[in-house]
Amino acid sequence: MTQTETQTETQTDTATRTGPSERELLRSVLHDTHVALGATFTGFAGWTMPVRYGGDLAEHHAVRRAAGLFDLSHMGEIHVEGPAAAAALDGALVGDLGALAPGRARYTMLCAPDGGVLDDLVVYRLAAEHYLVVANASNRLLVAAELGERCAGDGVRITDRSADTALVAVQGPASAAIIETATGAPVGDLRYYAARPATLAGHQVLLARTGYTGEDGFEVYVGTMGAAAVWERLTAAGTGHGLVPCGLACRDTLRLEAGMPLHGHELGPGRSPFASGLGRVVKFGKEADFVGRAALARERDTPQARVPAGLRGSGRRAPRAGHPVLDGAGATVGEVTSGVLSPTLGHPIAMAFVDRAVSGPGTALVVDVRGRPEPVEVVGLPFYTRPE
């Protein structure tokens, strides 16, 4: 659900050039903390956020080997409550939220009537009649408006609490030990994509075992008044565990290695969940006639001309979003949606959509990187899977 690439030509740097001026950008409640830590900032989705503190590679490796601490307070938090909340969300989103048990989370999507993905979301069921919908920062207002329209009716109350909520994430192999030290409570029984209330730095928080890096990790939702104390407590708990503050640049390289899609790149209004290779999130078995159902049913039964694929390069020049993918004869057979020189693997990787005929693993293709052909091989996703 974020952000940039490497030390050269980051996507967030592009956002800075084309987005609002610095004076118009929103600031995280932790902005002064980041300034004190020497962060470099970038404009992203209407916010000024830390893109890095030291070096992208060091922060990336810290998450893979130890732990990283992220400020994700730009994300949107929209609460849907009431006796009709489950039914309302089943009609608004493609997932089966009524079947979600309290204390669990689900990855789902908000689709347009034509099946295009307006946003990909994580939805937590906090109680029988209380859901938390977490939206991408760039789509928060759209998601809130769509939910307000689609879920309108008796028995449903929708509240956008994004401005009152901070989100801090600890990601990496040492994250469980850090969270246990910070909260004074064990987390071994907290399953992946589960959440529960906790106390951290004297503040009530929602502790979720979720993340966007491919590593074990936790996300901590806290009222803005407690954000600084939570950040400081987690920093102290990470002493001895290799915890470092991390910016949005390494968050993007981490998610790309893990094969996780990014809205605006692998996902978007012009592409359905089925076209994105994520048709599994669409639940036709539920009773609700959800928005986009008819269009998505047609997509399900129609093979896609282009399909998602992983690409592995052999040189040092990484493909970037928008670069054309070519076959051996020089014909265009696809387009890159995200690409980077993988810090973990040491070679270029990219996610792309390619013609079905050339999508098989082992297929040799070429990416046109600014007029220079770079050989790539089709590989399965994800590129990286954390050790058990």
mmCIF file of N, CA and C in Angstrom, residues 74-193:
data_model
loop_
_atom_site.group_PDB
_atom_site.id
_atom_site.type_symbol
_atom_site.label_atom_id
_atom_site.label_comp_id
_atom_site.label_asym_id
_atom_site.label_seq_id
_atom_site.Cartn_x
_atom_site.Cartn_y
_atom_site.Cartn_z
ATOM 1 N N HIS A 74 -0.141 8.589 7.763
ATOM 2 C CA HIS A 74 -0.857 9.144 6.610
ATOM 3 C C HIS A 74 -1.986 8.240 6.137
ATOM 4 N N MET A 75 -2.036 7.003 6.590
ATOM 5 C CA MET A 75 -3.090 6.083 6.178
ATOM 6 C C MET A 75 -4.444 6.541 6.722
ATOM 7 N N GLY A 76 -5.528 6.058 6.104
ATOM 8 C CA GLY A 76 -6.861 6.440 6.524
ATOM 9 C C GLY A 76 -7.503 5.388 7.408
ATOM 10 N N GLU A 77 -8.195 5.827 8.456
ATOM 11 C CA GLU A 77 -8.892 4.928 9.378
ATOM 12 C C GLU A 77 -10.363 5.331 9.444
ATOM 13 N N ILE A 78 -11.212 4.489 8.896
ATOM 14 C CA ILE A 78 -12.643 4.770 8.804
ATOM 15 C C ILE A 78 -13.403 3.691 9.564
ATOM 16 N N HIS A 79 -14.202 4.087 10.541
ATOM 17 C CA HIS A 79 -14.931 3.153 11.381
ATOM 18 C C HIS A 79 -16.367 2.996 10.866
ATOM 19 N N VAL A 80 -16.802 1.746 10.772
ATOM 20 C CA VAL A 80 -18.164 1.418 10.361
ATOM 21 C C VAL A 80 -18.788 0.634 11.505
ATOM 22 N N GLU A 81 -19.841 1.187 12.095
ATOM 23 C CA GLU A 81 -20.414 0.606 13.302
ATOM 24 C C GLU A 81 -21.933 0.486 13.184
ATOM 25 N N GLY A 82 -22.484 -0.419 13.993
ATOM 26 C CA GLY A 82 -23.927 -0.552 14.088
ATOM 27 C C GLY A 82 -24.392 -1.957 13.765
ATOM 28 N N PRO A 83 -25.649 -2.272 14.083
ATOM 29 C CA PRO A 83 -26.170 -3.623 13.861
ATOM 30 C C PRO A 83 -26.204 -4.042 12.402
ATOM 31 N N ALA A 84 -26.215 -3.074 11.483
ATOM 32 C CA ALA A 84 -26.231 -3.403 10.052
ATOM 33 C C ALA A 84 -24.868 -3.229 9.400
ATOM 34 N N ALA A 85 -23.808 -3.056 10.205
ATOM 35 C CA ALA A 85 -22.477 -2.776 9.646
ATOM 36 C C ALA A 85 -21.977 -3.916 8.770
ATOM 37 N N ALA A 86 -22.133 -5.153 9.223
ATOM 38 C CA ALA A 86 -21.628 -6.301 8.454
ATOM 39 C C ALA A 86 -22.308 -6.396 7.097
ATOM 40 N N ALA A 87 -23.622 -6.288 7.087
ATOM 41 C CA ALA A 87 -24.353 -6.377 5.828
ATOM 42 C C ALA A 87 -24.007 -5.218 4.907
ATOM 43 N N ALA A 88 -23.826 -4.031 5.491
ATOM 44 C CA ALA A 88 -23.493 -2.864 4.681
ATOM 45 C C ALA A 88 -22.132 -3.034 4.001
ATOM 46 N N LEU A 89 -21.146 -3.521 4.741
ATOM 47 C CA LEU A 89 -19.815 -3.710 4.158
ATOM 48 C C LEU A 89 -19.811 -4.835 3.133
ATOM 49 N N ASP A 90 -20.638 -5.861 3.342
ATOM 50 C CA ASP A 90 -20.727 -6.929 2.345
ATOM 51 C C ASP A 90 -21.274 -6.406 1.026
ATOM 52 N N GLY A 91 -22.103 -5.385 1.072
ATOM 53 C CA GLY A 91 -22.611 -4.794 -0.149
ATOM 54 C C GLY A 91 -21.683 -3.767 -0.755
ATOM 55 N N ALA A 92 -20.772 -3.229 0.066
ATOM 56 C CA ALA A 92 -19.877 -2.171 -0.409
ATOM 57 C C ALA A 92 -18.555 -2.689 -0.945
ATOM 58 N N LEU A 93 -18.064 -3.806 -0.378
ATOM 59 C CA LEU A 93 -16.743 -4.331 -0.702
ATOM 60 C C LEU A 93 -16.858 -5.718 -1.306
ATOM 61 N N VAL A 94 -15.775 -6.189 -1.934
ATOM 62 C CA VAL A 94 -15.840 -7.488 -2.624
ATOM 63 C C VAL A 94 -15.647 -8.663 -1.675
ATOM 64 N N GLY A 95 -15.153 -8.416 -0.455
ATOM 65 C CA GLY A 95 -14.898 -9.493 0.490
ATOM 66 C C GLY A 95 -16.115 -9.854 1.316
ATOM 67 N N ASP A 96 -16.020 -10.987 1.998
ATOM 68 C CA ASP A 96 -17.095 -11.460 2.876
ATOM 69 C C ASP A 96 -16.782 -10.994 4.290
ATOM 70 N N LEU A 97 -17.133 -9.764 4.597
ATOM 71 C CA LEU A 97 -16.807 -9.197 5.899
ATOM 72 C C LEU A 97 -17.743 -9.679 6.996
ATOM 73 N N GLY A 98 -18.947 -10.112 6.614
ATOM 74 C CA GLY A 98 -19.869 -10.646 7.599
ATOM 75 C C GLY A 98 -19.370 -11.938 8.216
ATOM 76 N N ALA A 99 -18.527 -12.669 7.487
ATOM 77 C CA ALA A 99 -17.989 -13.936 7.984
ATOM 78 C C ALA A 99 -16.717 -13.748 8.793
ATOM 79 N N LEU A 100 -16.225 -12.512 8.871
ATOM 80 C CA LEU A 100 -14.988 -12.232 9.588
ATOM 81 C C LEU A 100 -15.248 -12.260 11.093
ATOM 82 N N ALA A 101 -14.437 -13.014 11.816
ATOM 83 C CA ALA A 101 -14.616 -13.114 13.267
ATOM 84 C C ALA A 101 -14.074 -11.868 13.952
ATOM 85 N N PRO A 102 -14.694 -11.446 15.059
ATOM 86 C CA PRO A 102 -14.126 -10.328 15.822
ATOM 87 C C PRO A 102 -12.679 -10.621 16.217
ATOM 88 N N GLY A 103 -11.832 -9.595 16.086
ATOM 89 C CA GLY A 103 -10.423 -9.775 16.377
ATOM 90 C C GLY A 103 -9.591 -10.204 15.183
ATOM 91 N N ARG A 104 -10.211 -10.370 14.028
ATOM 92 C CA ARG A 104 -9.478 -10.762 12.826
ATOM 93 C C ARG A 104 -9.538 -9.655 11.777
ATOM 94 N N ALA A 105 -8.653 -9.739 10.799
ATOM 95 C CA ALA A 105 -8.565 -8.755 9.726
ATOM 96 C C ALA A 105 -8.631 -9.458 8.385
ATOM 97 N N ARG A 106 -8.990 -8.698 7.354
ATOM 98 C CA ARG A 106 -9.060 -9.268 6.003
ATOM 99 C C ARG A 106 -8.627 -8.227 4.983
ATOM 100 N N TYR A 107 -7.872 -8.692 4.000
ATOM 101 C CA TYR A 107 -7.497 -7.858 2.862
ATOM 102 C C TYR A 107 -8.634 -7.917 1.850
ATOM 103 N N THR A 108 -9.084 -6.747 1.389
ATOM 104 C CA THR A 108 -10.202 -6.721 0.456
ATOM 105 C C THR A 108 -10.072 -5.498 -0.444
ATOM 106 N N MET A 109 -11.088 -5.247 -1.254
ATOM 107 C CA MET A 109 -11.026 -4.144 -2.206
ATOM 108 C C MET A 109 -12.359 -3.448 -2.325
ATOM 109 N N LEU A 110 -12.279 -2.162 -2.608
ATOM 110 C CA LEU A 110 -13.424 -1.341 -2.963
ATOM 111 C C LEU A 110 -13.394 -1.178 -4.475
ATOM 112 N N CYS A 111 -14.397 -1.707 -5.148
ATOM 113 C CA CYS A 111 -14.403 -1.691 -6.612
ATOM 114 C C CYS A 111 -15.497 -0.779 -7.146
ATOM 115 N N ALA A 112 -15.272 -0.265 -8.339
ATOM 116 C CA ALA A 112 -16.269 0.519 -9.056
ATOM 117 C C ALA A 112 -17.292 -0.426 -9.684
ATOM 118 N N PRO A 113 -18.431 0.091 -10.148
ATOM 119 C CA PRO A 113 -19.406 -0.775 -10.813
ATOM 120 C C PRO A 113 -18.850 -1.560 -11.986
ATOM 121 N N ASP A 114 -17.816 -1.006 -12.665
ATOM 122 C CA ASP A 114 -17.216 -1.731 -13.792
ATOM 123 C C ASP A 114 -16.137 -2.717 -13.359
ATOM 124 N N GLY A 115 -15.919 -2.857 -12.047
ATOM 125 C CA GLY A 115 -14.953 -3.817 -11.538
ATOM 126 C C GLY A 115 -13.580 -3.258 -11.261
ATOM 127 N N GLY A 116 -13.297 -2.026 -11.654
ATOM 128 C CA GLY A 116 -11.991 -1.438 -11.393
ATOM 129 C C GLY A 116 -11.752 -1.235 -9.910
ATOM 130 N N VAL A 117 -10.497 -1.324 -9.488
ATOM 131 C CA VAL A 117 -10.153 -1.236 -8.070
ATOM 132 C C VAL A 117 -9.964 0.232 -7.674
ATOM 133 N N LEU A 118 -10.895 0.745 -6.868
ATOM 134 C CA LEU A 118 -10.782 2.112 -6.367
ATOM 135 C C LEU A 118 -9.757 2.205 -5.243
ATOM 136 N N ASP A 119 -9.662 1.133 -4.445
ATOM 137 C CA ASP A 119 -8.634 1.061 -3.416
ATOM 138 C C ASP A 119 -8.587 -0.359 -2.878
ATOM 139 N N ASP A 120 -7.393 -0.758 -2.421
ATOM 140 C CA ASP A 120 -7.286 -2.018 -1.682
ATOM 141 C C ASP A 120 -7.176 -1.671 -0.208
ATOM 142 N N LEU A 121 -7.812 -2.470 0.630
ATOM 143 C CA LEU A 121 -8.047 -2.124 2.022
ATOM 144 C C LEU A 121 -7.699 -3.286 2.939
ATOM 145 N N VAL A 122 -7.427 -2.961 4.191
ATOM 146 C CA VAL A 122 -7.426 -3.955 5.251
ATOM 147 C C VAL A 122 -8.576 -3.594 6.182
ATOM 148 N N VAL A 123 -9.448 -4.567 6.449
ATOM 149 C CA VAL A 123 -10.609 -4.352 7.303
ATOM 150 C C VAL A 123 -10.467 -5.208 8.553
ATOM 151 N N TYR A 124 -10.565 -4.576 9.715
ATOM 152 C CA TYR A 124 -10.528 -5.266 11.001
ATOM 153 C C TYR A 124 -11.947 -5.308 11.574
ATOM 154 N N ARG A 125 -12.327 -6.470 12.076
ATOM 155 C CA ARG A 125 -13.590 -6.526 12.823
ATOM 156 C C ARG A 125 -13.230 -6.418 14.300
ATOM 157 N N LEU A 126 -13.472 -5.263 14.880
ATOM 158 C CA LEU A 126 -13.081 -5.006 16.259
ATOM 159 C C LEU A 126 -14.071 -5.604 17.244
ATOM 160 N N ALA A 127 -15.333 -5.679 16.844
ATOM 161 C CA ALA A 127 -16.387 -6.267 17.663
ATOM 162 C C ALA A 127 -17.503 -6.689 16.716
ATOM 163 N N ALA A 128 -18.543 -7.300 17.264
ATOM 164 C CA ALA A 128 -19.613 -7.813 16.416
ATOM 165 C C ALA A 128 -20.201 -6.733 15.518
ATOM 166 N N GLU A 129 -20.311 -5.510 16.034
ATOM 167 C CA GLU A 129 -20.934 -4.428 15.276
ATOM 168 C C GLU A 129 -19.973 -3.269 15.024
ATOM 169 N N HIS A 130 -18.679 -3.571 14.961
ATOM 170 C CA HIS A 130 -17.692 -2.494 14.812
ATOM 171 C C HIS A 130 -16.543 -2.952 13.911
ATOM 172 N N TYR A 131 -16.380 -2.267 12.799
ATOM 173 C CA TYR A 131 -15.305 -2.545 11.844
ATOM 174 C C TYR A 131 -14.412 -1.312 11.707
ATOM 175 N N LEU A 132 -13.134 -1.564 11.439
ATOM 176 C CA LEU A 132 -12.168 -0.519 11.097
ATOM 177 C C LEU A 132 -11.689 -0.785 9.676
ATOM 178 N N VAL A 133 -11.905 0.172 8.785
ATOM 179 C CA VAL A 133 -11.464 0.081 7.394
ATOM 180 C C VAL A 133 -10.233 0.963 7.222
ATOM 181 N N VAL A 134 -9.111 0.368 6.833
ATOM 182 C CA VAL A 134 -7.861 1.106 6.657
ATOM 183 C C VAL A 134 -7.621 1.299 5.165
ATOM 184 N N ALA A 135 -7.549 2.571 4.753
ATOM 185 C CA ALA A 135 -7.432 2.927 3.344
ATOM 186 C C ALA A 135 -6.075 3.542 3.061
ATOM 187 N N ASN A 136 -5.651 3.462 1.808
ATOM 188 C CA ASN A 136 -4.439 4.153 1.381
ATOM 189 C C ASN A 136 -4.637 5.654 1.503
ATOM 190 N N ALA A 137 -3.563 6.352 1.842
ATOM 191 C CA ALA A 137 -3.653 7.792 2.091
ATOM 192 C C ALA A 137 -4.221 8.546 0.905
ATOM 193 N N SER A 138 -3.791 8.193 -0.296
ATOM 194 C CA SER A 138 -4.222 8.919 -1.487
ATOM 195 C C SER A 138 -5.692 8.700 -1.802
ATOM 196 N N ASN A 139 -6.287 7.652 -1.243
ATOM 197 C CA ASN A 139 -7.679 7.318 -1.547
ATOM 198 C C ASN A 139 -8.608 7.479 -0.349
ATOM 199 N N ARG A 140 -8.104 8.014 0.752
ATOM 200 C CA ARG A 140 -8.898 8.044 1.975
ATOM 201 C C ARG A 140 -10.222 8.780 1.797
ATOM 202 N N LEU A 141 -10.195 9.961 1.202
ATOM 203 C CA LEU A 141 -11.427 10.724 1.032
ATOM 204 C C LEU A 141 -12.401 9.999 0.116
ATOM 205 N N LEU A 142 -11.885 9.392 -0.945
ATOM 206 C CA LEU A 142 -12.736 8.636 -1.859
ATOM 207 C C LEU A 142 -13.378 7.450 -1.145
ATOM 208 N N VAL A 143 -12.573 6.707 -0.378
ATOM 209 C CA VAL A 143 -13.104 5.538 0.337
ATOM 210 C C VAL A 143 -14.168 5.963 1.343
ATOM 211 N N ALA A 144 -13.897 7.034 2.099
ATOM 212 C CA ALA A 144 -14.869 7.507 3.072
ATOM 213 C C ALA A 144 -16.168 7.916 2.397
ATOM 214 N N ALA A 145 -16.056 8.598 1.256
ATOM 215 C CA ALA A 145 -17.262 9.031 0.542
ATOM 216 C C ALA A 145 -18.034 7.840 -0.011
ATOM 217 N N GLU A 146 -17.324 6.877 -0.600
ATOM 218 C CA GLU A 146 -17.990 5.703 -1.158
ATOM 219 C C GLU A 146 -18.671 4.880 -0.073
ATOM 220 N N LEU A 147 -17.995 4.696 1.052
ATOM 221 C CA LEU A 147 -18.618 3.949 2.143
ATOM 222 C C LEU A 147 -19.828 4.706 2.689
ATOM 223 N N GLY A 148 -19.711 6.032 2.770
ATOM 224 C CA GLY A 148 -20.839 6.820 3.236
ATOM 225 C C GLY A 148 -22.052 6.664 2.355
ATOM 226 N N GLU A 149 -21.834 6.545 1.051
ATOM 227 C CA GLU A 149 -22.939 6.380 0.107
ATOM 228 C C GLU A 149 -23.437 4.940 0.067
ATOM 229 N N ARG A 150 -22.496 3.998 0.010
ATOM 230 C CA ARG A 150 -22.892 2.596 -0.155
ATOM 231 C C ARG A 150 -23.471 1.986 1.122
ATOM 232 N N CYS A 151 -23.040 2.496 2.264
ATOM 233 C CA CYS A 151 -23.476 1.916 3.538
ATOM 234 C C CYS A 151 -24.562 2.741 4.213
ATOM 235 N N ALA A 152 -25.064 3.752 3.522
ATOM 236 C CA ALA A 152 -26.062 4.620 4.133
ATOM 237 C C ALA A 152 -27.318 3.833 4.481
ATOM 238 N N GLY A 153 -27.901 4.143 5.621
ATOM 239 C CA GLY A 153 -29.141 3.488 6.031
ATOM 240 C C GLY A 153 -29.207 3.320 7.524
ATOM 241 N N ASP A 154 -30.337 2.846 7.978
ATOM 242 C CA ASP A 154 -30.517 2.622 9.401
ATOM 243 C C ASP A 154 -29.574 1.531 9.888
ATOM 244 N N GLY A 155 -29.075 1.697 11.080
ATOM 245 C CA GLY A 155 -28.235 0.666 11.686
ATOM 246 C C GLY A 155 -26.787 0.729 11.307
ATOM 247 N N VAL A 156 -26.329 1.826 10.669
ATOM 248 C CA VAL A 156 -24.929 1.964 10.281
ATOM 249 C C VAL A 156 -24.469 3.383 10.598
ATOM 250 N N ARG A 157 -23.310 3.489 11.218
ATOM 251 C CA ARG A 157 -22.694 4.785 11.481
ATOM 252 C C ARG A 157 -21.261 4.750 10.966
ATOM 253 N N ILE A 158 -20.898 5.727 10.164
ATOM 254 C CA ILE A 158 -19.563 5.771 9.555
ATOM 255 C C ILE A 158 -18.833 7.007 10.052
ATOM 256 N N THR A 159 -17.640 6.808 10.574
ATOM 257 C CA THR A 159 -16.852 7.906 11.128
ATOM 258 C C THR A 159 -15.429 7.820 10.606
ATOM 259 N N ASP A 160 -14.970 8.872 9.955
ATOM 260 C CA ASP A 160 -13.580 8.952 9.500
ATOM 261 C C ASP A 160 -12.746 9.518 10.651
ATOM 262 N N ARG A 161 -11.954 8.664 11.282
ATOM 263 C CA ARG A 161 -11.137 9.089 12.419
ATOM 264 C C ARG A 161 -9.656 9.201 12.056
ATOM 265 N N SER A 162 -9.384 9.392 10.789
ATOM 266 C CA SER A 162 -7.995 9.452 10.337
ATOM 267 C C SER A 162 -7.222 10.576 11.011
ATOM 268 N N ALA A 163 -7.850 11.726 11.171
ATOM 269 C CA ALA A 163 -7.156 12.873 11.751
ATOM 270 C C ALA A 163 -6.837 12.674 13.225
ATOM 271 N N ASP A 164 -7.541 11.766 13.872
ATOM 272 C CA ASP A 164 -7.334 11.530 15.303
ATOM 273 C C ASP A 164 -6.534 10.270 15.581
ATOM 274 N N THR A 165 -6.053 9.607 14.521
ATOM 275 C CA THR A 165 -5.392 8.312 14.673
ATOM 276 C C THR A 165 -3.992 8.348 14.088
ATOM 277 N N ALA A 166 -3.036 7.850 14.846
ATOM 278 C CA ALA A 166 -1.671 7.652 14.353
ATOM 279 C C ALA A 166 -1.434 6.155 14.172
ATOM 280 N N LEU A 167 -0.556 5.826 13.245
ATOM 281 C CA LEU A 167 -0.236 4.422 12.981
ATOM 282 C C LEU A 167 1.278 4.262 12.925
ATOM 283 N N VAL A 168 1.790 3.388 13.785
ATOM 284 C CA VAL A 168 3.222 3.103 13.858
ATOM 285 C C VAL A 168 3.399 1.602 13.653
ATOM 286 N N ALA A 169 4.386 1.213 12.853
ATOM 287 C CA ALA A 169 4.605 -0.198 12.560
ATOM 288 C C ALA A 169 6.010 -0.633 12.953
ATOM 289 N N VAL A 170 6.111 -1.822 13.521
ATOM 290 C CA VAL A 170 7.394 -2.477 13.783
ATOM 291 C C VAL A 170 7.429 -3.723 12.908
ATOM 292 N N GLN A 171 8.414 -3.814 12.027
ATOM 293 C CA GLN A 171 8.487 -4.909 11.074
ATOM 294 C C GLN A 171 9.875 -5.543 11.110
ATOM 295 N N GLY A 172 9.919 -6.875 11.046
ATOM 296 C CA GLY A 172 11.185 -7.580 11.001
ATOM 297 C C GLY A 172 11.231 -8.758 11.948
ATOM 298 N N PRO A 173 12.255 -9.597 11.842
ATOM 299 C CA PRO A 173 12.347 -10.809 12.667
ATOM 300 C C PRO A 173 12.326 -10.547 14.164
ATOM 301 N N ALA A 174 12.800 -9.383 14.593
ATOM 302 C CA ALA A 174 12.836 -9.070 16.027
ATOM 303 C C ALA A 174 11.592 -8.347 16.511
ATOM 304 N N SER A 175 10.591 -8.193 15.635
ATOM 305 C CA SER A 175 9.439 -7.362 15.993
ATOM 306 C C SER A 175 8.649 -7.925 17.170
ATOM 307 N N ALA A 176 8.472 -9.235 17.250
ATOM 308 C CA ALA A 176 7.700 -9.811 18.357
ATOM 309 C C ALA A 176 8.381 -9.550 19.692
ATOM 310 N N ALA A 177 9.693 -9.719 19.744
ATOM 311 C CA ALA A 177 10.424 -9.466 20.982
ATOM 312 C C ALA A 177 10.316 -8.005 21.389
ATOM 313 N N ILE A 178 10.345 -7.114 20.415
ATOM 314 C CA ILE A 178 10.250 -5.681 20.716
ATOM 315 C C ILE A 178 8.866 -5.329 21.243
ATOM 316 N N ILE A 179 7.842 -5.850 20.612
ATOM 317 C CA ILE A 179 6.479 -5.563 21.051
ATOM 318 C C ILE A 179 6.236 -6.134 22.446
ATOM 319 N N GLU A 180 6.751 -7.335 22.707
ATOM 320 C CA GLU A 180 6.580 -7.918 24.035
ATOM 321 C C GLU A 180 7.269 -7.075 25.111
ATOM 322 N N THR A 181 8.447 -6.562 24.807
ATOM 323 C CA THR A 181 9.141 -5.692 25.752
ATOM 324 C C THR A 181 8.368 -4.393 25.960
ATOM 325 N N ALA A 182 7.839 -3.838 24.884
ATOM 326 C CA ALA A 182 7.148 -2.548 24.962
ATOM 327 C C ALA A 182 5.821 -2.646 25.699
ATOM 328 N N THR A 183 5.115 -3.768 25.521
ATOM 329 C CA THR A 183 3.787 -3.911 26.132
ATOM 330 C C THR A 183 3.822 -4.680 27.443
ATOM 331 N N GLY A 184 4.902 -5.436 27.671
ATOM 332 C CA GLY A 184 4.980 -6.279 28.855
ATOM 333 C C GLY A 184 4.054 -7.468 28.799
ATOM 334 N N ALA A 185 3.631 -7.840 27.591
ATOM 335 C CA ALA A 185 2.705 -8.967 27.426
ATOM 336 C C ALA A 185 3.146 -9.820 26.243
ATOM 337 N N PRO A 186 2.944 -11.144 26.308
ATOM 338 C CA PRO A 186 3.327 -12.011 25.201
ATOM 339 C C PRO A 186 2.435 -11.802 23.983
ATOM 340 N N VAL A 187 3.000 -12.060 22.796
ATOM 341 C CA VAL A 187 2.231 -11.909 21.557
ATOM 342 C C VAL A 187 2.253 -13.185 20.715
ATOM 343 N N GLY A 188 2.814 -14.257 21.286
ATOM 344 C CA GLY A 188 2.910 -15.491 20.523
ATOM 345 C C GLY A 188 1.572 -16.037 20.085
ATOM 346 N N ASP A 189 0.502 -15.722 20.825
ATOM 347 C CA ASP A 189 -0.819 -16.223 20.483
ATOM 348 C C ASP A 189 -1.583 -15.310 19.535
ATOM 349 N N LEU A 190 -0.998 -14.165 19.187
ATOM 350 C CA LEU A 190 -1.651 -13.251 18.251
ATOM 351 C C LEU A 190 -1.315 -13.693 16.834
ATOM 352 N N ARG A 191 -2.308 -14.161 16.127
ATOM 353 C CA ARG A 191 -2.091 -14.733 14.797
ATOM 354 C C ARG A 191 -1.897 -13.649 13.748
ATOM 355 N N TYR A 192 -1.354 -14.071 12.600
ATOM 356 C CA TYR A 192 -1.222 -13.169 11.457
ATOM 357 C C TYR A 192 -2.613 -12.724 11.025
ATOM 358 N N TYR A 193 -2.768 -11.463 10.736
ATOM 359 C CA TYR A 193 -4.044 -10.838 10.386
ATOM 360 C C TYR A 193 -5.064 -10.973 11.519
#
